[in-house]
DNA sequence: TTTAATAAGACTTATTTAGTCCTATATCAA
DNA sequence: TTGATATAGGACTAAATAAGTCTTATTAAA
């Protein structure tokens, strides 16, 4: 409950690895996986998700790999989390596509709106934290 | 993820029910359960946890039940969450009792301290929100 | 002493997360 | 043009956690 998944951790670690090794050009999933002891397949998926959100560049083929697409001070924790956590919301109520019908309680969504405000505050918090701050405190 | 569990939702709903029915004296788990369509056994456990944290008073015996122990403006979302979520932390790293050994990564806890700061901000946020604000917006 | 409430541990089921496996596709270089 | 090695991505399995259920004990009023 209220815990970030491994995918977020792996994403942060991968970003750190890429930033550290930026001088050597692109970095492969295998290098990150072995360098930080992260399961290769799972890491690959995380990197693919980061690629879809344009947070990293990917290069296919035998000389392929990944590079960061932005400077760490221009990427926020929110960017990483929302790239990697499938439906990141503190409660189901205001999930995308949810309707009143999804709510099984009498007095439906009695706590919905106020918690939505709390959610917005959390988003704001995550948007205020850059990867730079997290990875090089 | 980063989602609150049902237990937090049920706790908030139970508090709402108790506040609404404060005039009638104590309220039973059965009444809350039937009034809001919450599973009785699970609700009972939530109420027991709230009791342990002195957020509600419990009365045993045939005329028993629960009452709120504080005014809603003096109870925060943080109080409820920490009463009910077993180990509420956005990442395992700085869980109570965790040691460096628990960390399986090379470069152990490279993201630990900065995320701990984010955690503190979230705590601060939850402590700033009262039950009053959540349940009667 | 019966009745209806809380207390609490053990257990089962459902859901979600984490991790694995397999195949396709891209690209470089011999 | 073919072999090697990288990303892409779907399907699947296993592990962990959350949600819900069952059972027994204890409490206290009538």
PDB file of C-alpha atoms (C1' of nucleotides) in Angstrom, chain C residues 6-27:
ATOM      1  C1'  DT C   6     -16.007  -6.780  20.455  1.00  0.00           C
ATOM      2  C1'  DA C   7     -11.170  -9.319  20.059  1.00  0.00           C
ATOM      3  C1'  DA C   8      -8.239 -11.832  17.589  1.00  0.00           C
ATOM      4  C1'  DG C   9      -5.907 -15.595  15.229  1.00  0.00           C
ATOM      5  C1'  DA C  10      -5.995 -18.836  11.328  1.00  0.00           C
ATOM      6  C1'  DC C  11      -7.226 -19.572   7.019  1.00  0.00           C
ATOM      7  C1'  DT C  12      -8.684 -19.039   1.948  1.00  0.00           C
ATOM      8  C1'  DT C  13      -9.288 -16.542  -2.210  1.00  0.00           C
ATOM      9  C1'  DA C  14      -8.409 -12.843  -5.375  1.00  0.00           C
ATOM     10  C1'  DT C  15      -5.534  -9.465  -7.290  1.00  0.00           C
ATOM     11  C1'  DT C  16      -1.367  -7.412  -8.309  1.00  0.00           C
ATOM     12  C1'  DT C  17       3.567  -7.370  -8.858  1.00  0.00           C
ATOM     13  C1'  DA C  18       7.664  -9.439 -10.211  1.00  0.00           C
ATOM     14  C1'  DG C  19      10.006 -12.207 -13.004  1.00  0.00           C
ATOM     15  C1'  DT C  20      10.658 -15.490 -17.093  1.00  0.00           C
ATOM     16  C1'  DC C  21      10.360 -17.277 -21.720  1.00  0.00           C
ATOM     17  C1'  DC C  22       9.964 -17.021 -26.455  1.00  0.00           C
ATOM     18  C1'  DT C  23       9.801 -14.994 -31.016  1.00  0.00           C
ATOM     19  C1'  DA C  24      10.200 -11.047 -34.084  1.00  0.00           C
ATOM     20  C1'  DT C  25      12.682  -7.211 -35.846  1.00  0.00           C
ATOM     21  C1'  DA C  26      16.554  -3.996 -36.500  1.00  0.00           C
ATOM     22  C1'  DT C  27      21.336  -2.956 -37.547  1.00  0.00           C
TER      23       DT C  27
END
